[in-house]
PDB file of C-alpha atoms in Angstrom:
ATOM      1  CA  MET A   1    -103.869  66.709-131.764  1.00  0.00           C
ATOM      2  CA  VAL A   2    -106.951  68.880-131.192  1.00  0.00           C
ATOM      3  CA  ARG A   3    -108.964  66.488-133.333  1.00  0.00           C
ATOM      4  CA  PHE A   4    -107.820  63.586-131.120  1.00  0.00           C
ATOM      5  CA  PHE A   5    -108.993  65.253-127.890  1.00  0.00           C
ATOM      6  CA  PHE A   6    -112.239  66.333-129.528  1.00  0.00           C
ATOM      7  CA  SER A   7    -112.858  62.720-130.634  1.00  0.00           C
ATOM      8  CA  ILE A   8    -112.241  61.440-127.101  1.00  0.00           C
ATOM      9  CA  ALA A   9    -114.661  64.021-125.676  1.00  0.00           C
ATOM     10  CA  ILE A  10    -117.368  63.010-128.174  1.00  0.00           C
ATOM     11  CA  LEU A  11    -116.843  59.281-127.495  1.00  0.00           C
ATOM     12  CA  SER A  12    -117.051  59.874-123.740  1.00  0.00           C
ATOM     13  CA  LEU A  13    -120.332  61.699-124.265  1.00  0.00           C
ATOM     14  CA  LEU A  14    -121.747  58.779-126.231  1.00  0.00           C
ATOM     15  CA  CYS A  15    -120.605  56.237-123.627  1.00  0.00           C
ATOM     16  CA  GLY A  16    -122.607  57.837-120.835  1.00  0.00           C
ATOM     17  CA  CYS A  17    -125.963  56.311-121.738  1.00  0.00           C
ATOM     18  CA  ALA A  18    -128.939  55.418-119.571  1.00  0.00           C
ATOM     19  CA  PRO A  19    -129.185  51.876-118.193  1.00  0.00           C
ATOM     20  CA  ASN A  20    -131.038  49.163-120.050  1.00  0.00           C
ATOM     21  CA  LEU A  21    -133.805  48.001-117.703  1.00  0.00           C
ATOM     22  CA  VAL A  22    -135.193  45.300-119.993  1.00  0.00           C
ATOM     23  CA  GLY A  23    -132.226  42.973-119.780  1.00  0.00           C
ATOM     24  CA  ALA A  24    -129.475  43.381-122.359  1.00  0.00           C
ATOM     25  CA  ARG A  25    -126.943  42.025-119.838  1.00  0.00           C
ATOM     26  CA  TRP A  26    -128.976  38.860-119.390  1.00  0.00           C
ATOM     27  CA  GLU A  27    -128.776  38.046-123.117  1.00  0.00           C
ATOM     28  CA  ASN A  28    -125.061  37.352-122.798  1.00  0.00           C
ATOM     29  CA  ASN A  29    -125.522  35.288-119.636  1.00  0.00           C
ATOM     30  CA  ALA A  30    -128.541  33.288-120.768  1.00  0.00           C
ATOM     31  CA  SER A  31    -128.190  29.627-119.966  1.00  0.00           C
ATOM     32  CA  PRO A  32    -127.994  27.294-122.968  1.00  0.00           C
ATOM     33  CA  THR A  33    -130.485  25.059-121.120  1.00  0.00           C
ATOM     34  CA  PRO A  34    -133.524  27.188-120.257  1.00  0.00           C
ATOM     35  CA  PRO A  35    -136.170  25.729-117.947  1.00  0.00           C
ATOM     36  CA  LYS A  36    -138.418  23.203-119.666  1.00  0.00           C
ATOM     37  CA  ASP A  37    -141.552  25.228-118.926  1.00  0.00           C
ATOM     38  CA  THR A  38    -141.691  28.985-118.502  1.00  0.00           C
ATOM     39  CA  PRO A  39    -144.038  30.048-115.696  1.00  0.00           C
ATOM     40  CA  PHE A  40    -145.188  33.240-117.438  1.00  0.00           C
ATOM     41  CA  ASP A  41    -148.376  33.958-119.338  1.00  0.00           C
ATOM     42  CA  SER A  42    -147.129  37.515-119.820  1.00  0.00           C
ATOM     43  CA  PHE A  43    -143.914  39.298-118.896  1.00  0.00           C
ATOM     44  CA  VAL A  44    -144.152  42.957-119.906  1.00  0.00           C
ATOM     45  CA  PHE A  45    -142.141  46.104-119.181  1.00  0.00           C
ATOM     46  CA  LEU A  46    -143.443  49.662-119.290  1.00  0.00           C
ATOM     47  CA  ILE A  47    -140.626  52.155-119.776  1.00  0.00           C
ATOM     48  CA  ASP A  48    -141.619  55.813-120.131  1.00  0.00           C
ATOM     49  CA  GLY A  49    -145.145  54.781-121.107  1.00  0.00           C
ATOM     50  CA  ASP A  50    -143.988  52.416-123.867  1.00  0.00           C
ATOM     51  CA  THR A  51    -144.626  48.674-123.649  1.00  0.00           C
ATOM     52  CA  ILE A  52    -141.393  46.771-124.237  1.00  0.00           C
ATOM     53  CA  ASN A  53    -140.896  43.013-124.253  1.00  0.00           C
ATOM     54  CA  ALA A  54    -138.198  41.785-121.917  1.00  0.00           C
ATOM     55  CA  SER A  55    -135.174  40.136-123.472  1.00  0.00           C
ATOM     56  CA  GLU A  56    -135.249  36.357-123.700  1.00  0.00           C
ATOM     57  CA  GLY A  57    -132.237  36.134-121.398  1.00  0.00           C
ATOM     58  CA  LEU A  58    -134.032  38.100-118.684  1.00  0.00           C
ATOM     59  CA  ARG A  59    -137.134  35.909-119.018  1.00  0.00           C
ATOM     60  CA  VAL A  60    -134.953  32.803-118.689  1.00  0.00           C
ATOM     61  CA  ALA A  61    -133.201  34.255-115.614  1.00  0.00           C
ATOM     62  CA  TYR A  62    -136.547  34.925-113.899  1.00  0.00           C
ATOM     63  CA  ALA A  63    -137.878  31.486-114.948  1.00  0.00           C
ATOM     64  CA  LYS A  64    -134.792  29.723-113.552  1.00  0.00           C
ATOM     65  CA  MET A  65    -135.120  31.601-110.258  1.00  0.00           C
ATOM     66  CA  LEU A  66    -138.792  30.585-110.018  1.00  0.00           C
ATOM     67  CA  GLU A  67    -138.194  26.884-110.791  1.00  0.00           C
ATOM     68  CA  GLY A  68    -139.827  24.838-108.062  1.00  0.00           C
ATOM     69  CA  ALA A  69    -141.485  27.860-106.426  1.00  0.00           C
ATOM     70  CA  LEU A  70    -144.908  27.500-108.063  1.00  0.00           C
ATOM     71  CA  PRO A  71    -147.343  24.898-106.699  1.00  0.00           C
ATOM     72  CA  ALA A  72    -146.485  21.653-108.502  1.00  0.00           C
ATOM     73  CA  ASN A  73    -149.853  19.910-108.415  1.00  0.00           C
ATOM     74  CA  GLU A  74    -151.794  22.801-109.950  1.00  0.00           C
ATOM     75  CA  ASN A  75    -151.568  24.444-113.350  1.00  0.00           C
ATOM     76  CA  CYS A  76    -150.138  27.793-112.167  1.00  0.00           C
ATOM     77  CA  ARG A  77    -148.958  30.707-114.303  1.00  0.00           C
ATOM     78  CA  LEU A  78    -147.691  34.213-113.609  1.00  0.00           C
ATOM     79  CA  ASN A  79    -148.698  37.497-115.207  1.00  0.00           C
ATOM     80  CA  VAL A  80    -145.912  39.997-114.582  1.00  0.00           C
ATOM     81  CA  LYS A  81    -145.979  43.704-115.381  1.00  0.00           C
ATOM     82  CA  THR A  82    -142.968  45.829-114.464  1.00  0.00           C
ATOM     83  CA  LYS A  83    -142.786  49.594-114.713  1.00  0.00           C
ATOM     84  CA  GLY A  84    -139.289  51.072-114.888  1.00  0.00           C
ATOM     85  CA  THR A  85    -138.251  54.679-114.406  1.00  0.00           C
ATOM     86  CA  VAL A  86    -134.870  56.364-114.627  1.00  0.00           C
ATOM     87  CA  GLU A  87    -134.296  59.959-113.565  1.00  0.00           C
ATOM     88  CA  GLU A  88    -131.003  61.735-113.982  1.00  0.00           C
ATOM     89  CA  ASN A  89    -130.401  64.852-111.950  1.00  0.00           C
ATOM     90  CA  PHE A  90    -128.016  67.283-113.571  1.00  0.00           C
ATOM     91  CA  ALA A  91    -128.445  70.059-111.016  1.00  0.00           C
ATOM     92  CA  SER A  92    -124.865  70.692-110.060  1.00  0.00           C
ATOM     93  CA  TRP A  93    -122.584  73.701-109.815  1.00  0.00           C
ATOM     94  CA  TRP A  94    -120.247  71.866-112.184  1.00  0.00           C
ATOM     95  CA  TYR A  95    -122.597  72.549-115.087  1.00  0.00           C
ATOM     96  CA  LEU A  96    -122.403  76.330-114.767  1.00  0.00           C
ATOM     97  CA  GLY A  97    -118.826  76.437-115.930  1.00  0.00           C
ATOM     98  CA  VAL A  98    -118.876  73.599-118.451  1.00  0.00           C
ATOM     99  CA  LEU A  99    -117.543  75.684-121.301  1.00  0.00           C
ATOM    100  CA  VAL A 100    -114.899  77.324-119.120  1.00  0.00           C
ATOM    101  CA  PHE A 101    -113.764  74.112-117.426  1.00  0.00           C
ATOM    102  CA  LEU A 102    -114.089  71.761-120.390  1.00  0.00           C
ATOM    103  CA  PRO A 103    -110.968  69.768-119.411  1.00  0.00           C
ATOM    104  CA  LEU A 104    -112.758  68.816-116.156  1.00  0.00           C
ATOM    105  CA  TRP A 105    -115.873  67.678-118.020  1.00  0.00           C
ATOM    106  CA  PRO A 106    -115.575  63.908-117.303  1.00  0.00           C
ATOM    107  CA  ALA A 107    -115.471  64.677-113.574  1.00  0.00           C
ATOM    108  CA  MET A 108    -119.012  65.995-113.243  1.00  0.00           C
ATOM    109  CA  PRO A 109    -121.057  64.478-110.413  1.00  0.00           C
ATOM    110  CA  ARG A 110    -124.409  63.074-111.404  1.00  0.00           C
ATOM    111  CA  GLU A 111    -127.279  61.572-109.462  1.00  0.00           C
ATOM    112  CA  THR A 112    -129.354  58.787-110.982  1.00  0.00           C
ATOM    113  CA  ASP A 113    -132.588  57.473-109.497  1.00  0.00           C
ATOM    114  CA  MET A 114    -133.860  54.140-110.846  1.00  0.00           C
ATOM    115  CA  GLU A 115    -136.997  52.281-109.829  1.00  0.00           C
ATOM    116  CA  LEU A 116    -138.613  49.011-110.862  1.00  0.00           C
ATOM    117  CA  PHE A 117    -142.222  48.525-109.746  1.00  0.00           C
ATOM    118  CA  MET A 118    -143.476  44.966-110.316  1.00  0.00           C
ATOM    119  CA  GLU A 119    -147.022  43.659-110.159  1.00  0.00           C
ATOM    120  CA  ALA A 120    -147.347  39.890-110.443  1.00  0.00           C
ATOM    121  CA  GLY A 121    -150.499  37.828-110.362  1.00  0.00           C
ATOM    122  CA  LEU A 122    -150.307  34.101-109.619  1.00  0.00           C
ATOM    123  CA  PHE A 123    -153.130  32.280-111.390  1.00  0.00           C
ATOM    124  CA  CYS A 124    -153.811  28.597-110.683  1.00  0.00           C
ATOM    125  CA  GLU A 125    -156.391  26.885-112.892  1.00  0.00           C
ATOM    126  CA  GLY A 126    -157.665  30.277-114.034  1.00  0.00           C
ATOM    127  CA  GLN A 127    -158.207  31.703-110.532  1.00  0.00           C
ATOM    128  CA  LEU A 128    -156.149  34.530-109.042  1.00  0.00           C
ATOM    129  CA  ILE A 129    -154.432  32.962-106.040  1.00  0.00           C
ATOM    130  CA  GLN A 130    -151.960  35.662-105.059  1.00  0.00           C
ATOM    131  CA  GLN A 131    -151.283  39.281-106.040  1.00  0.00           C
ATOM    132  CA  ILE A 132    -147.697  40.412-105.445  1.00  0.00           C
ATOM    133  CA  THR A 133    -146.440  43.999-105.580  1.00  0.00           C
ATOM    134  CA  LEU A 134    -142.715  44.686-105.292  1.00  0.00           C
ATOM    135  CA  THR A 135    -140.591  47.812-105.625  1.00  0.00           C
ATOM    136  CA  GLU A 136    -136.828  48.055-105.980  1.00  0.00           C
ATOM    137  CA  GLU A 137    -134.862  51.288-106.103  1.00  0.00           C
ATOM    138  CA  GLU A 138    -131.232  52.183-106.649  1.00  0.00           C
ATOM    139  CA  HIS A 139    -129.723  55.647-106.341  1.00  0.00           C
ATOM    140  CA  PRO A 140    -126.155  55.618-107.658  1.00  0.00           C
ATOM    141  CA  ARG A 141    -124.269  58.863-107.023  1.00  0.00           C
ATOM    142  CA  LEU A 142    -121.218  58.838-109.248  1.00  0.00           C
ATOM    143  CA  PHE A 143    -118.539  61.406-109.867  1.00  0.00           C
ATOM    144  CA  TRP A 144    -117.000  60.292-113.170  1.00  0.00           C
ATOM    145  CA  TYR A 145    -118.852  60.385-116.463  1.00  0.00           C
ATOM    146  CA  GLY A 146    -118.383  58.018-119.383  1.00  0.00           C
ATOM    147  CA  PRO A 147    -117.824  54.258-119.616  1.00  0.00           C
ATOM    148  CA  TYR A 148    -117.105  53.761-115.892  1.00  0.00           C
ATOM    149  CA  ARG A 149    -120.293  55.552-114.891  1.00  0.00           C
ATOM    150  CA  ASN A 150    -122.325  53.681-117.492  1.00  0.00           C
ATOM    151  CA  SER A 151    -121.105  50.268-116.324  1.00  0.00           C
ATOM    152  CA  GLU A 152    -121.732  51.093-112.658  1.00  0.00           C
ATOM    153  CA  ILE A 153    -125.270  52.299-113.352  1.00  0.00           C
ATOM    154  CA  GLN A 154    -125.977  49.182-115.438  1.00  0.00           C
ATOM    155  CA  ALA A 155    -124.653  47.030-112.577  1.00  0.00           C
ATOM    156  CA  SER A 156    -127.116  48.777-110.244  1.00  0.00           C
ATOM    157  CA  ALA A 157    -129.968  48.093-112.683  1.00  0.00           C
ATOM    158  CA  ASP A 158    -128.964  44.427-112.883  1.00  0.00           C
ATOM    159  CA  MET A 159    -128.859  44.214-109.083  1.00  0.00           C
ATOM    160  CA  MET A 160    -132.445  45.484-108.969  1.00  0.00           C
ATOM    161  CA  HIS A 161    -133.488  42.546-111.178  1.00  0.00           C
ATOM    162  CA  ILE A 162    -131.615  40.061-108.975  1.00  0.00           C
ATOM    163  CA  LYS A 163    -133.371  41.428-105.884  1.00  0.00           C
ATOM    164  CA  LEU A 164    -136.769  41.292-107.614  1.00  0.00           C
ATOM    165  CA  MET A 165    -136.180  37.685-108.709  1.00  0.00           C
ATOM    166  CA  LYS A 166    -135.338  36.579-105.177  1.00  0.00           C
ATOM    167  CA  ARG A 167    -138.168  38.524-103.572  1.00  0.00           C
ATOM    168  CA  LEU A 168    -140.712  37.212-106.095  1.00  0.00           C
ATOM    169  CA  ARG A 169    -139.609  33.636-105.409  1.00  0.00           C
ATOM    170  CA  SER A 170    -139.786  34.228-101.660  1.00  0.00           C
ATOM    171  CA  ALA A 171    -143.270  35.759-101.883  1.00  0.00           C
ATOM    172  CA  ILE A 172    -144.609  32.848-103.939  1.00  0.00           C
ATOM    173  CA  GLN A 173    -143.087  30.160-101.718  1.00  0.00           C
ATOM    174  CA  GLN A 174    -144.147  31.689 -98.434  1.00  0.00           C
ATOM    175  CA  ASP A 175    -147.620  32.705 -99.620  1.00  0.00           C
ATOM    176  CA  VAL A 176    -147.493  35.775 -97.402  1.00  0.00           C
ATOM    177  CA  PRO A 177    -147.522  39.452 -98.379  1.00  0.00           C
ATOM    178  CA  VAL A 178    -144.073  40.900 -98.927  1.00  0.00           C
ATOM    179  CA  ASP A 179    -143.497  44.459 -97.774  1.00  0.00           C
ATOM    180  CA  THR A 180    -142.868  46.683-100.750  1.00  0.00           C
ATOM    181  CA  GLY A 181    -139.239  47.749-101.026  1.00  0.00           C
ATOM    182  CA  MET A 182    -137.882  45.669 -98.141  1.00  0.00           C
ATOM    183  CA  ALA A 183    -134.485  44.191 -99.006  1.00  0.00           C
ATOM    184  CA  SER A 184    -134.647  41.947 -95.942  1.00  0.00           C
ATOM    185  CA  ASP A 185    -137.523  39.926 -97.431  1.00  0.00           C
ATOM    186  CA  PHE A 186    -135.246  37.561 -99.329  1.00  0.00           C
TER     187      PHE A 186
END
């Protein structure tokens, strides 16, 4: 019986992972019919100083959102660089008595701060036409730890991508500067 509860505690610990900012969720939802032409020359993520290629599903999701947004009569391409950061704040009185209150362990509040900072350059026929800078942030404050917390934090990370897709499309179509971090821009 003790082994059973110990196994559950270990599995709960392993289920509380950081969100995947480079698009694992989008792999499962990738359309079987991607756009005929991807608008990207480069689509790069920087996570903790490491350069990581975005998943194909995430690239397809961005490409589908941008279909029809780029000028049709010119040969236009996008260079996109996104920097992602995730900070987890463990500073809580709950952590002082972890060993004493081990049965309450899954109920430890945790604060997570996530940010995606995107720089996109729109190049038409080799000339920089528009420089776009966007920032999206999410700050989930969750009480439970484990699979529920992990899925909610991943949902917040996915929502940041959806907002960035819509704001990038809006900025390209309107050809006006978009205020950094404004959710009302799309």
